[in-house]
Coordinates of C-alpha atoms in Angstrom, one line a residue:
M201 CA -4.8 -19.8 -6.5
K202 CA -6.1 -16.5 -4.9
N203 CA -8.7 -14.4 -6.6
I204 CA -8.4 -10.6 -6.9
L205 CA -11.1 -8.2 -8.0
V206 CA -9.8 -5.0 -9.7
I207 CA -12.3 -2.2 -10.0
E208 CA -10.8 0.4 -12.3
D209 CA -12.3 2.4 -15.2
D210 CA -8.9 3.3 -16.7
K211 CA -8.1 0.3 -19.1
L212 CA -4.4 1.1 -19.1
I213 CA -4.2 0.9 -15.3
S214 CA -6.4 -2.2 -15.0
G215 CA -4.4 -3.9 -17.7
L216 CA -1.1 -3.1 -16.0
V217 CA -2.4 -4.2 -12.6
S218 CA -3.8 -7.4 -14.2
F219 CA -0.6 -8.2 -16.0
R220 CA 1.6 -7.7 -13.0
L221 CA -0.5 -9.7 -10.6
K222 CA -1.0 -12.6 -13.0
K223 CA 2.8 -12.9 -13.1
E224 CA 2.6 -13.5 -9.3
G225 CA 0.1 -16.3 -9.9
F226 CA -3.2 -14.6 -9.0
N227 CA -6.5 -15.0 -10.8
I228 CA -7.7 -11.5 -11.8
T229 CA -11.2 -10.4 -12.4
L230 CA -11.8 -6.9 -13.8
A231 CA -14.7 -4.5 -13.4
E232 CA -15.0 -1.1 -15.1
D233 CA -17.4 0.5 -12.7
G234 CA -18.7 0.3 -9.2
M235 CA -22.0 -1.5 -9.9
E236 CA -20.2 -4.2 -12.0
G237 CA -17.6 -4.4 -9.2
I238 CA -20.2 -5.1 -6.6
K239 CA -21.9 -7.8 -8.7
K240 CA -18.6 -9.5 -9.3
F241 CA -17.7 -9.2 -5.7
D242 CA -20.8 -11.1 -4.7
A243 CA -20.3 -13.7 -7.4
L244 CA -16.6 -14.2 -7.0
E245 CA -16.1 -13.7 -3.2
P246 CA -12.5 -12.5 -3.9
D247 CA -9.5 -12.9 -1.6
L248 CA -8.7 -9.2 -2.1
V249 CA -10.1 -6.2 -3.8
I250 CA -8.3 -3.3 -5.5
T251 CA -10.5 -0.3 -6.3
D252 CA -10.0 3.2 -7.6
V253 CA -11.7 6.0 -5.7
L254 CA -13.3 7.5 -8.7
V255 CA -15.2 4.9 -10.7
P256 CA -18.6 5.4 -12.3
Y257 CA -21.9 4.5 -10.5
R258 CA -20.4 3.6 -7.1
N259 CA -17.2 5.2 -5.9
G260 CA -14.4 3.4 -4.2
I261 CA -15.4 4.5 -0.7
E262 CA -18.8 2.9 -1.2
I263 CA -17.2 -0.2 -2.6
V264 CA -15.0 -0.5 0.5
E265 CA -18.0 -0.1 2.8
Y266 CA -20.0 -2.7 0.8
A267 CA -17.1 -5.2 0.8
K268 CA -16.5 -4.8 4.5
K269 CA -20.1 -5.4 5.4
K270 CA -20.3 -8.5 3.3
R271 CA -16.9 -10.0 4.0
P272 CA -15.1 -8.1 6.9
N273 CA -11.9 -10.1 6.5
C274 CA -11.5 -9.3 2.8
P275 CA -8.6 -6.8 2.4
V276 CA -9.2 -3.8 0.1
I277 CA -6.6 -1.6 -1.5
V278 CA -7.7 1.8 -2.6
L279 CA -6.0 3.6 -5.5
S280 CA -6.4 7.2 -6.2
C281 CA -4.9 10.1 -8.1
M282 CA -6.4 12.1 -5.2
G283 CA -3.8 10.5 -2.9
E284 CA -2.5 13.9 -1.8
E285 CA -5.9 14.8 -0.3
E286 CA -5.7 13.8 3.3
E287 CA -9.5 13.7 3.6
T288 CA -9.8 10.9 1.0
V289 CA -7.1 8.8 2.6
I290 CA -8.7 9.2 6.0
K291 CA -12.2 8.3 4.7
A292 CA -10.9 5.2 3.0
F293 CA -9.3 4.0 6.2
Q294 CA -12.4 4.9 8.3
V295 CA -14.6 2.7 6.2
G296 CA -12.2 -0.2 6.3
A297 CA -9.6 0.0 3.6
S298 CA -6.6 -2.1 4.3
D299 CA -4.1 0.0 2.3
F300 CA -4.1 3.1 0.1
M301 CA -1.8 3.8 -2.9
P302 CA -1.7 7.2 -4.6
K303 CA -1.4 7.2 -8.4
P304 CA 1.0 7.0 -10.1
F305 CA 2.3 3.8 -8.4
H306 CA 4.9 1.2 -9.2
P307 CA 3.4 -2.2 -10.1
N308 CA 6.1 -4.0 -8.1
E309 CA 5.1 -2.1 -5.0
L310 CA 1.4 -3.0 -5.5
A311 CA 2.3 -6.7 -6.0
F312 CA 4.3 -6.6 -2.8
R313 CA 1.4 -5.0 -0.9
V314 CA -1.1 -7.5 -2.3
K315 CA 1.1 -10.5 -1.3
R316 CA 1.5 -9.0 2.2
L317 CA -2.2 -8.6 2.7
I318 CA -3.2 -12.0 1.2
E319 CA -0.6 -14.0 3.2
N320 CA -1.7 -12.5 6.6

């Protein structure tokens, strides 16, 4: 069973993501801020990370950079309500993000993208 780390401070979104991905058979670990996310990343060594751009203490771009330095092959999906801002999207990809989804997003589309990244 594949392990996914979700770093999201909005409990509604993290709950929705967790529920949908558990239905696909993934183990889900949640973190509410960037520091907690980094600690859980080191402890869990997840198969994939999903992070919001705006989380407390460490932002999503810093999380992508950290994850890619520690485990270059670990895919990272970045979520953001700032998805319309081209600068944020470009920065996420420059530091190693595997995918980017603007909020709001459809949980089924996220599940599809997760499966595509994990199976490659």
